[in-house]
Amino acid sequence: MTPPSTPIDAHDAVARRPRIATPLNLLIVLASVFVAIVWLITLQRIAFEREQALAAEMEANSSLAIAFEQQVFRALKAAEQVAAFVREQYRRQGKAIDLRRWVEEGVIREEMFTIVSVVDEQGDIVSSSQNTGPVNYADREFFTAQRDARIDHLFINQPVLGRVSGRWLIPMSLRIERDDGSFAGVVVMAVRPEDVTRFFQQVDLGPQGLLELAGLDGVIRARKIGARSEFGLGAESLAWFQRQKLHDADDFHDSGEGLDGVARIVSYRTMSGYPLMITVATAYDEEMATTLQRRSTYLMAAVGVTLVVMLFVGLLALMLVRQRAATDALQGSEALFRATFHQAAMGIAHISPEGRILRVNEKFARMLGRPAEALQGANIFDLSDAEVAAAARSFLSEQLVSEARALSPEIEKTYRREDGSLIWVCEASSVVRNRHGHPEFLVLVTQDITERKHLEARLCHDAEHDALTGLANRVRFHQRLDQALESVRDQQQLCAVLYIDLDGFKEINDRHGHTAGDSLLQMAARRLEGCVRSTDTVARFGGDEFGIVLGNLHGSQDCETVALKVLDVLAKPFDLDGSTVRISASVGAALFPLHAEGGQDLLKRADQAMYAAKYAGKNRFHSADG
């Protein structure tokens, strides 16, 4: 460290004094210069350690703010996905939708959302995950905002007292539209404010630590200070809310005058895609206690040096102690950063602009199933398959040239674990730049969503398939029938519907039990699948009734061929745990355009033909009359 200019100038001035100065005066001058140097170095060291400790705490809080933002972003994304799924099912099923049954059967498993409801255009609840009774939401802000809006996005309401639960909740709504674009109601979900700040339990922010989610409308959605929870308060007077109007994200030392008088080290971020901001803050006195204690030690040491300035050995020893204390301070700051870095509930990685992994926290290493030491120095793109890696490189290049400080939009991608398995993650990144604006490294924040991706696939499959046989259900059957009709209309070919009812199933079900009956239905389903092409559709309507869609037929004989094949395979014996049983089938058929023009009419004619086959003696095929 270059010595300050002032002591050197003073020393030079002494050198230019007349040689007639007495030794005492010279000693006084030398002692004064020496004491001045001691005090200047002491004050500079105090300022340096304060700046270093403050910078380390700001960096730690910034990483936590990014992690908290990612958690809130993921929760809102999950809310949008659940709301969009409920909305789509409501469009298909109408008022027959049963959300309580979905919750009981595990179709909706998001525990964070305490209430999920469908509200019609008058504000009345059509269906809810809880027993609500007659409730109207026409005067609620989340309803009027979606009614007047024409943009399909999630609206996050201020905390309100729930009319169903009687508790303070944060409603979130998604607009429902008819095919002509007119307003048809909303899907509304509610989350408790304390669930939003659950992140506080995963890290230690101290007794005066603050975690806050506020809307850009100036109303706090959820705040936690120590063990105290708050919501619904105004945020206009808060320093970070005022600074957010100028900068999307920042770190600073706040005096606390606008809140509770507690000085804090604050990191805040404006969320991308939502009118919200998150804030993480730790108490200045708590986090800087060690540094302030050393400040007192330094001042006392300087006073001692002043009193015993001529004891050069003691001064040298003090300088060594001071140097050691400075080293400990830097090591302590680094240890504080590392502890906070590894406490985060999200996977965090620091990546060089070229893609080299600089450091990862323990969560990230566990997610990828690799030791942290093995990841350090590796290339982040080598952890994904080639196609995913190419997209990641392009996204990284865009981030490096972007000037935005806020967290990037969340992307969903895959990594390849060490054992070869794939892991799905939600990932967002933020570029850390030096004071010249050049990128130093990127912070990647990742969350394992593999289970959610599996849930999405299962939800999609369960909504359109029979739970027992795995065949398409009635909803899926009608979708495939409409697609087949549209295809043959363009190609001027035939399309057929087979309606199948098992003969003798009830007697077997009564004699052998429901478990055996279910097994018989599953085996019958597999045999039916073997009778058709991969482009055809086999569905179970319920009970022992099945349907088949046959598309792109050249003649009615193609339909009859499949129907006779169905009769043949179902007439063969079935083995039910060692017991051989036999059934038959009654099959009815209707062809487009010979018997009907629309899907509903075609199915109705096939059903009538099936009953005609059953009344004619069963175990036979009957085609609808022309």
XYZ file of C-alpha atoms in Angstrom:
626
model
C 0.000 0.000 0.000
C 1.465 3.367 -1.089
C 2.008 5.674 1.918
C -0.215 8.765 1.987
C 1.196 11.998 0.632
C 0.685 14.140 3.742
C 3.103 12.321 6.113
C 5.790 12.256 3.401
C 5.416 15.994 2.830
C 5.695 16.609 6.564
C 8.801 14.454 6.773
C 10.369 16.437 3.933
C 9.511 19.660 5.715
C 11.346 18.439 8.768
C 14.356 17.579 6.622
C 14.421 21.163 5.375
C 14.478 22.653 8.924
C 17.680 24.502 10.020
C 20.317 22.258 11.469
C 20.410 24.491 14.581
C 17.217 22.856 15.902
C 17.814 21.212 19.228
C 17.645 17.370 19.467
C 14.527 17.712 21.659
C 12.679 19.732 19.065
C 13.772 17.272 16.419
C 12.523 14.383 18.525
C 9.199 16.194 19.105
C 8.804 16.793 15.397
C 9.730 13.206 14.554
C 7.386 11.898 17.240
C 4.564 14.140 15.955
C 5.106 12.949 12.395
C 5.236 9.349 13.559
C 2.027 9.713 15.595
C 0.314 11.375 12.641
C 1.319 8.478 10.406
C 0.024 5.980 12.983
C -3.348 7.726 13.185
C -3.659 8.087 9.414
C -2.895 4.404 8.868
C -5.322 3.431 11.646
C -8.182 5.479 10.171
C -7.449 4.168 6.685
C -7.453 0.594 7.982
C -10.773 1.157 9.778
C -12.305 2.583 6.592
C -10.839 -0.217 4.466
C -12.137 -3.016 6.699
C -15.560 -1.373 6.899
C -15.755 -1.151 3.110
C -14.593 -4.748 2.701
C -17.057 -6.123 5.271
C -19.889 -4.013 3.830
C -19.077 -5.201 0.282
C -18.998 -8.846 1.399
C -22.365 -8.532 3.158
C -23.881 -6.772 0.138
C -22.649 -9.567 -2.121
C -24.096 -12.195 0.222
C -27.451 -10.388 0.417
C -27.471 -9.973 -3.363
C -27.081 -13.748 -3.829
C -29.924 -14.358 -1.347
C -32.068 -11.768 -3.133
C -31.509 -13.588 -6.424
C -32.410 -16.912 -4.770
C -35.530 -15.443 -3.130
C -36.578 -13.874 -6.436
C -36.165 -17.248 -8.115
C -38.361 -18.917 -5.469
C -41.119 -16.307 -5.841
C -40.814 -16.466 -9.640
C -41.149 -20.254 -9.555
C -44.188 -20.069 -7.242
C -45.896 -17.539 -9.538
C -45.039 -19.684 -12.565
C -46.544 -22.703 -10.833
C -49.657 -20.616 -10.046
C -49.987 -19.642 -13.697
C -49.618 -23.260 -14.794
C -52.247 -24.527 -12.329
C -54.612 -21.655 -13.264
C -54.097 -22.254 -17.001
C -54.757 -25.981 -16.539
C -57.960 -25.320 -14.538
C -59.057 -22.729 -17.107
C -58.562 -25.166 -20.000
C -60.492 -27.910 -18.217
C -63.292 -25.431 -17.404
C -63.517 -24.517 -21.078
C -63.926 -28.205 -21.881
C -66.143 -29.338 -19.020
C -68.010 -26.142 -18.148
C -69.775 -26.057 -14.796
C -69.329 -29.811 -14.423
C -65.728 -29.232 -13.347
C -65.102 -30.616 -9.836
C -62.051 -28.981 -8.198
C -62.668 -30.604 -4.795
C -62.411 -34.034 -6.398
C -59.200 -32.985 -8.178
C -57.651 -32.039 -4.848
C -58.817 -35.290 -3.184
C -57.469 -37.385 -6.097
C -54.153 -35.515 -6.207
C -54.648 -33.944 -9.642
C -53.903 -30.586 -7.959
C -51.099 -31.046 -5.382
C -49.741 -27.516 -4.892
C -50.060 -27.159 -1.108
C -49.087 -23.488 -1.252
C -52.392 -22.509 -2.881
C -54.956 -22.871 -0.097
C -58.006 -22.224 -2.317
C -58.499 -22.712 -6.072
C -61.835 -21.532 -7.512
C -63.529 -20.896 -10.855
C -65.652 -17.715 -10.872
C -68.127 -16.940 -13.693
C -68.636 -13.572 -15.386
C -71.128 -12.451 -12.675
C -68.564 -13.099 -9.935
C -70.262 -16.242 -8.562
C -68.169 -19.296 -7.669
C -68.791 -22.142 -10.126
C -66.425 -24.660 -8.497
C -63.877 -24.524 -5.671
C -61.352 -26.766 -3.974
C -63.120 -25.975 -0.682
C -66.743 -25.987 0.414
C -67.596 -22.310 -0.127
C -71.342 -21.978 -0.324
C -72.803 -19.001 -2.249
C -69.986 -16.418 -2.570
C -69.719 -13.505 -5.024
C -66.420 -11.843 -5.945
C -67.716 -9.239 -8.393
C -66.442 -6.384 -6.182
C -62.957 -7.822 -5.660
C -60.020 -6.092 -7.355
C -58.690 -9.325 -8.874
C -62.075 -9.855 -10.574
C -62.572 -6.298 -11.894
C -58.944 -6.085 -13.072
C -59.260 -9.257 -15.158
C -62.711 -8.280 -16.380
C -61.413 -4.946 -17.721
C -58.076 -6.339 -19.006
C -57.448 -7.878 -22.419
C -53.999 -9.311 -21.658
C -53.642 -12.942 -20.576
C -51.448 -12.649 -17.478
C -51.571 -13.490 -13.779
C -52.922 -10.647 -11.595
C -51.508 -10.544 -8.059
C -53.932 -8.822 -5.688
C -53.198 -6.951 -2.483
C -53.770 -9.042 0.674
C -57.492 -9.289 1.510
C -59.577 -10.970 4.195
C -60.901 -14.136 2.565
C -64.657 -14.571 2.406
C -64.310 -18.353 2.396
C -61.393 -18.963 4.766
C -61.767 -15.919 7.046
C -57.981 -15.436 6.858
C -55.784 -12.823 5.215
C -54.757 -14.116 1.794
C -53.083 -12.908 -1.407
C -55.442 -13.712 -4.327
C -54.003 -14.396 -7.791
C -56.283 -14.583 -10.827
C -56.227 -15.515 -14.521
C -58.794 -14.315 -17.049
C -61.205 -16.779 -18.752
C -62.398 -15.889 -22.239
C -64.967 -17.334 -24.585
C -64.067 -18.251 -28.159
C -65.130 -14.772 -29.308
C -62.768 -13.119 -26.795
C -65.479 -11.947 -24.395
C -65.026 -12.172 -20.619
C -66.216 -15.458 -19.098
C -64.892 -15.213 -15.539
C -61.624 -15.912 -13.713
C -59.629 -18.698 -12.112
C -58.586 -17.432 -8.671
C -56.092 -18.912 -6.214
C -55.069 -17.692 -2.785
C -51.785 -17.959 -0.884
C -51.071 -16.979 2.698
C -48.643 -14.051 3.081
C -46.519 -16.055 5.513
C -45.996 -18.753 2.881
C -44.401 -16.154 0.602
C -41.694 -15.422 3.201
C -41.077 -19.090 4.042
C -37.653 -18.546 2.450
C -36.756 -16.682 5.695
C -36.696 -20.030 7.534
C -34.018 -21.412 5.197
C -31.384 -18.776 5.940
C -30.278 -16.926 9.063
C -30.802 -13.182 8.540
C -30.570 -12.401 12.250
C -33.189 -11.079 14.722
C -33.542 -7.822 12.773
C -33.194 -9.352 9.279
C -35.841 -8.367 6.746
C -37.414 -10.257 3.854
C -40.077 -8.446 1.819
C -42.253 -8.891 -1.275
C -43.916 -5.653 -2.381
C -45.967 -4.619 -5.404
C -44.921 -1.732 -7.603
C -48.322 -0.257 -6.671
C -46.793 0.581 -3.287
C -48.497 -2.137 -1.201
C -46.527 -4.811 0.669
C -47.706 -8.349 -0.126
C -45.620 -10.011 2.597
C -42.838 -8.946 4.956
C -40.960 -10.743 7.716
C -38.687 -8.987 10.226
C -37.177 -11.537 12.557
C -40.169 -13.565 13.765
C -42.680 -10.779 13.021
C -44.853 -11.038 9.881
C -46.579 -8.066 8.219
C -48.572 -7.437 5.041
C -50.873 -4.909 3.421
C -48.767 -1.906 4.555
C -47.667 0.985 2.357
C -44.172 0.912 0.860
C -43.968 4.422 -0.618
C -41.840 5.815 2.226
C -39.244 3.021 2.118
C -35.830 3.931 0.731
C -35.575 0.841 -1.481
C -39.012 1.490 -3.000
C -37.949 5.034 -3.901
C -34.617 3.822 -5.354
C -36.405 1.160 -7.410
C -37.987 3.897 -9.514
C -34.481 4.779 -10.766
C -32.695 1.394 -10.672
C -34.226 -2.082 -11.139
C -31.758 -3.617 -8.672
C -29.259 -2.194 -6.186
C -27.394 -2.753 -2.902
C -26.993 0.013 -0.315
C -26.714 0.922 3.370
C -30.061 2.201 4.680
C -30.497 4.252 7.866
C -33.910 2.710 8.590
C -35.647 6.053 9.173
C -38.553 5.138 6.890
C -39.274 1.855 8.685
C -38.294 1.096 12.288
C -35.084 3.058 12.823
C -32.852 -0.013 12.411
C -29.953 0.563 10.005
C -29.697 -2.274 7.484
C -27.631 -3.498 4.544
C -30.222 -3.792 1.771
C -30.336 -5.679 -1.524
C -33.439 -5.332 -3.682
C -34.481 -6.551 -7.131
C -37.392 -5.815 -9.450
C -38.932 -9.049 -10.741
C -38.917 -9.658 -14.477
C -42.424 -10.188 -15.881
C -44.299 -9.258 -12.680
C -45.037 -5.855 -11.057
C -43.256 -6.913 -7.873
C -39.980 -6.242 -6.081
C -38.180 -8.340 -3.483
C -35.933 -7.061 -0.732
C -33.401 -8.842 1.518
C -31.783 -6.869 4.353
C -29.632 -7.623 7.389
C -29.127 -5.373 10.407
C -26.000 -3.236 10.030
C -24.995 -3.456 13.701
C -25.433 -7.248 13.780
C -23.460 -7.951 10.612
C -20.775 -5.323 11.258
C -20.339 -6.101 14.966
C -16.932 -7.720 14.506
C -15.707 -4.867 12.314
C -16.968 -2.242 14.789
C -15.296 -4.082 17.631
C -12.008 -4.070 15.735
C -12.519 -0.330 15.105
C -12.559 0.291 18.843
C -9.483 -1.887 19.201
C -7.619 0.081 16.542
C -8.502 3.420 18.142
C -7.381 2.247 21.543
C -4.159 0.908 20.012
C -3.497 4.263 18.341
C -3.955 6.030 21.682
C -1.505 3.612 23.265
C 1.025 4.142 20.512
C 0.704 7.884 20.993
C 1.507 7.504 24.692
C 4.490 5.207 24.135
C 5.607 6.538 20.769
C 9.278 6.023 21.568
C 8.809 2.297 22.186
C 9.648 1.223 18.658
C 9.553 -2.465 19.470
C 6.052 -2.166 20.853
C 4.979 -0.182 17.786
C 6.401 -2.868 15.472
C 4.557 -5.557 17.419
C 1.343 -3.539 17.192
C 1.738 -3.204 13.428
C 2.150 -6.973 13.126
C -0.973 -7.550 15.232
C -2.842 -5.012 13.124
C -1.718 -6.746 9.933
C -2.822 -10.089 11.319
C -6.200 -8.592 12.279
C -6.605 -7.246 8.744
C -5.920 -10.713 7.329
C -8.429 -12.268 9.726
C -10.986 -9.643 8.735
C -10.608 -10.489 5.053
C -10.771 -14.204 5.807
C -13.830 -13.627 7.972
C -15.554 -11.704 5.186
C -14.779 -14.503 2.743
C -16.041 -17.111 5.230
C -19.248 -15.097 5.721
C -19.807 -14.995 1.956
C -19.143 -18.719 1.574
C -21.479 -19.651 4.449
C -24.309 -17.552 2.995
C -23.560 -18.857 -0.508
C -23.896 -22.465 0.632
C -26.974 -21.841 2.829
C -29.114 -20.819 -0.161
C -32.048 -23.135 -0.879
C -31.412 -22.789 -4.632
C -28.533 -24.124 -6.685
C -26.138 -21.234 -7.388
C -23.154 -21.244 -9.730
C -20.735 -18.508 -10.783
C -19.792 -18.838 -14.459
C -17.073 -17.027 -16.415
C -18.093 -15.252 -19.659
C -16.560 -18.198 -21.558
C -18.731 -20.729 -19.695
C -16.117 -22.001 -17.223
C -17.491 -22.847 -13.760
C -15.795 -20.646 -11.148
C -17.635 -21.916 -8.063
C -20.848 -23.731 -7.145
C -22.725 -24.102 -3.904
C -23.514 -27.459 -2.325
C -27.127 -27.420 -3.575
C -26.014 -27.088 -7.200
C -23.472 -29.910 -6.827
C -26.077 -32.229 -5.268
C -28.577 -31.441 -8.024
C -26.090 -32.504 -10.702
C -24.893 -35.513 -8.701
C -21.272 -34.410 -8.980
C -18.703 -33.300 -6.370
C -18.226 -29.540 -6.207
C -14.491 -30.030 -6.776
C -15.186 -31.888 -10.030
C -17.487 -29.124 -11.275
C -15.066 -26.281 -10.552
C -13.129 -25.456 -13.709
C -15.423 -27.540 -15.947
C -17.391 -26.026 -18.826
C -21.076 -25.501 -17.984
C -22.100 -26.412 -21.549
C -20.508 -29.869 -21.256
C -23.116 -30.754 -18.607
C -25.988 -30.671 -21.142
C -26.759 -32.497 -24.364
C -25.589 -30.881 -27.606
C -28.911 -29.272 -28.581
C -29.504 -27.858 -25.113
C -25.894 -26.652 -24.891
C -26.216 -24.764 -28.192
C -29.317 -22.944 -26.965
C -27.584 -22.180 -23.648
C -24.572 -20.667 -25.447
C -26.864 -18.396 -27.446
C -28.748 -17.334 -24.311
C -25.461 -16.647 -22.474
C -24.248 -14.433 -25.336
C -27.467 -12.407 -25.163
C -27.078 -11.954 -21.414
C -23.495 -10.699 -21.724
C -24.414 -7.939 -24.197
C -27.571 -6.941 -22.299
C -27.298 -3.980 -19.923
C -30.143 -5.146 -17.636
C -29.231 -5.815 -13.993
C -32.425 -7.652 -13.112
C -32.679 -11.436 -13.103
C -33.130 -12.787 -16.631
C -36.402 -14.422 -17.691
C -36.575 -17.945 -16.326
C -35.817 -20.766 -18.773
C -36.431 -24.479 -18.412
C -33.605 -26.744 -19.542
C -31.962 -30.073 -18.777
C -28.621 -31.135 -17.355
C -27.072 -34.571 -17.654
C -26.158 -35.985 -14.239
C -23.004 -38.020 -13.668
C -25.020 -41.274 -13.746
C -26.432 -40.349 -17.173
C -29.920 -39.376 -15.996
C -31.562 -36.104 -16.996
C -32.576 -33.447 -14.491
C -35.004 -30.628 -15.410
C -34.284 -27.203 -13.897
C -35.709 -23.682 -13.936
C -32.733 -21.417 -14.449
C -32.221 -17.671 -14.402
C -29.013 -15.697 -14.678
C -27.655 -12.306 -13.770
C -24.450 -10.669 -15.009
C -22.044 -9.230 -12.432
C -20.047 -6.364 -13.953
C -17.005 -4.441 -12.744
C -17.038 -0.704 -12.225
C -16.152 -0.208 -15.900
C -19.278 -2.094 -16.972
C -17.431 -5.153 -18.275
C -18.842 -8.599 -17.395
C -16.863 -10.361 -14.661
C -19.012 -13.440 -14.195
C -22.599 -14.679 -14.315
C -24.685 -15.908 -11.398
C -26.864 -18.886 -12.346
C -29.779 -19.661 -10.013
C -31.274 -23.110 -10.597
C -34.203 -25.011 -9.119
C -34.848 -28.729 -9.656
C -38.261 -29.064 -11.387
C -37.936 -32.689 -12.491
C -40.834 -33.739 -10.267
C -42.976 -30.893 -11.608
C -42.267 -31.889 -15.228
C -43.298 -35.455 -14.416
C -46.443 -34.102 -12.736
C -47.298 -32.018 -15.808
C -46.952 -35.062 -18.044
C -49.079 -37.121 -15.660
C -51.749 -34.411 -15.398
C -51.945 -34.149 -19.175
C -52.159 -37.929 -19.514
C -54.698 -38.397 -16.680
C -57.003 -35.694 -18.056
C -57.400 -37.582 -21.329
C -56.942 -41.263 -20.406
C -58.806 -43.925 -18.483
C -57.107 -44.611 -15.142
C -57.749 -48.383 -15.185
C -56.846 -49.405 -18.754
C -54.636 -46.526 -19.893
C -56.844 -46.112 -22.973
C -58.162 -42.768 -24.134
C -61.213 -41.573 -22.174
C -64.377 -40.091 -23.641
C -62.870 -36.595 -23.850
C -59.826 -37.834 -25.762
C -62.039 -40.049 -27.928
C -64.075 -37.050 -29.123
C -60.905 -35.056 -29.816
C -59.466 -37.838 -31.979
C -62.833 -38.369 -33.681
C -63.036 -34.679 -34.613
C -59.469 -34.839 -35.972
C -60.257 -37.954 -37.997
C -63.415 -36.385 -39.472
C -61.495 -33.244 -40.430
C -58.835 -35.372 -42.149
C -61.233 -37.514 -44.208
C -63.270 -34.470 -45.271
C -60.132 -33.086 -46.952
C -59.186 -36.456 -48.505
C -62.768 -37.579 -49.379
C -62.345 -40.886 -47.560
C -64.426 -42.764 -44.977
C -64.216 -42.652 -41.193
C -65.880 -45.155 -38.837
C -66.843 -45.415 -35.170
C -67.140 -48.815 -33.465
C -69.165 -48.996 -30.245
C -68.312 -52.151 -28.245
C -70.101 -53.614 -25.215
C -68.748 -56.744 -23.472
C -71.306 -59.572 -23.167
C -71.234 -61.499 -19.891
C -68.866 -59.154 -18.080
C -71.267 -58.439 -15.192
C -71.618 -62.143 -14.351
C -67.818 -62.588 -14.272
C -67.408 -59.433 -12.183
C -70.017 -60.658 -9.675
C -68.595 -64.199 -9.521
C -64.869 -63.449 -9.368
C -64.859 -60.017 -7.746
C -64.055 -56.493 -8.855
C -60.293 -57.070 -8.874
C -60.675 -59.870 -11.385
C -63.142 -57.753 -13.341
C -60.613 -54.919 -13.551
C -57.961 -57.376 -14.739
C -60.337 -58.647 -17.434
C -60.999 -55.081 -18.636
C -57.255 -54.422 -18.847
C -56.658 -57.592 -20.894
C -59.603 -56.759 -23.158
C -58.139 -53.274 -23.688
C -54.808 -54.735 -24.821
C -56.560 -57.092 -27.249
C -58.566 -54.211 -28.727
C -55.363 -52.209 -29.239
C -53.982 -55.164 -31.212
C -56.905 -55.001 -33.630
C -56.212 -51.499 -34.962
C -53.475 -49.441 -36.583
C -51.240 -47.073 -34.649
C -53.138 -44.133 -36.186
C -56.508 -45.374 -34.870
C -57.845 -44.684 -31.375
C -59.197 -47.149 -28.790
C -61.095 -45.631 -25.819
C -62.964 -46.800 -22.748
C -66.212 -44.947 -22.112
C -66.780 -46.509 -18.673
C -67.867 -49.848 -17.271
C -67.508 -52.472 -20.007
C -68.110 -50.092 -22.945
C -65.349 -49.252 -25.428
C -65.090 -47.212 -28.602
C -62.780 -47.212 -31.625
C -62.121 -44.458 -34.185
C -61.055 -45.780 -37.601
C -59.793 -43.068 -39.939
C -58.866 -42.977 -43.633
C -60.888 -46.043 -44.711
C -61.208 -46.900 -48.408
C -64.503 -48.752 -48.022
C -67.074 -50.024 -45.527
C -65.533 -53.509 -45.746
C -62.447 -52.160 -43.910
C -64.677 -51.285 -40.948
C -66.358 -54.696 -41.011
C -62.955 -56.425 -41.108
C -61.861 -54.676 -37.906
C -65.218 -55.357 -36.216
C -64.998 -59.100 -36.978
C -61.438 -59.124 -35.683
C -62.684 -57.560 -32.428
C -65.352 -60.248 -32.074
C -62.737 -62.936 -32.674
C -60.117 -61.734 -30.152
C -62.657 -61.052 -27.392
C -64.236 -64.474 -27.803
C -60.948 -66.188 -26.951
C -60.537 -67.400 -23.325
C -59.142 -65.133 -20.589
C -56.993 -66.407 -17.723
C -57.969 -64.792 -14.387
C -55.467 -66.069 -11.800
C -55.776 -69.648 -13.018
C -59.495 -69.498 -13.833
C -60.438 -69.603 -17.516
C -63.399 -67.396 -18.421
C -65.068 -66.444 -21.678
C -66.939 -63.396 -22.829
C -68.172 -62.048 -26.121
C -68.938 -58.636 -27.507
C -71.709 -56.744 -29.264
C -70.267 -54.338 -31.816
C -72.063 -51.491 -33.553
C -70.622 -49.315 -36.318
C -71.436 -46.040 -38.049
C -69.547 -44.535 -40.998
C -68.959 -40.992 -42.132
C -70.493 -39.687 -44.319
C -72.847 -42.624 -44.943
C -74.636 -42.551 -41.570
C -73.899 -39.122 -40.024
C -71.969 -35.899 -40.647
C -70.909 -34.959 -37.093
C -68.988 -36.754 -34.356
C -71.836 -36.804 -31.809
C -74.340 -38.141 -34.336
C -71.846 -40.729 -35.564
C -71.295 -42.043 -32.016
C -75.054 -42.083 -31.374
C -75.682 -44.145 -34.507
C -72.898 -46.589 -33.554
C -74.417 -46.930 -30.055
C -77.815 -47.720 -31.548
C -76.229 -50.285 -33.867
C -74.491 -51.919 -30.885
C -77.808 -52.335 -29.094
C -79.274 -53.821 -32.254
C -76.447 -56.381 -32.245
C -77.071 -57.151 -28.576
C -80.834 -57.598 -29.099
C -80.135 -59.859 -32.086
C -78.352 -62.365 -29.841
C -75.019 -60.792 -28.836
C -71.543 -61.820 -30.065
C -72.155 -60.156 -33.386
C -71.563 -57.043 -35.446
C -74.245 -54.666 -36.684
C -73.823 -51.578 -38.868
C -76.071 -48.522 -38.645
C -78.811 -48.243 -41.225
C -78.149 -45.907 -44.111
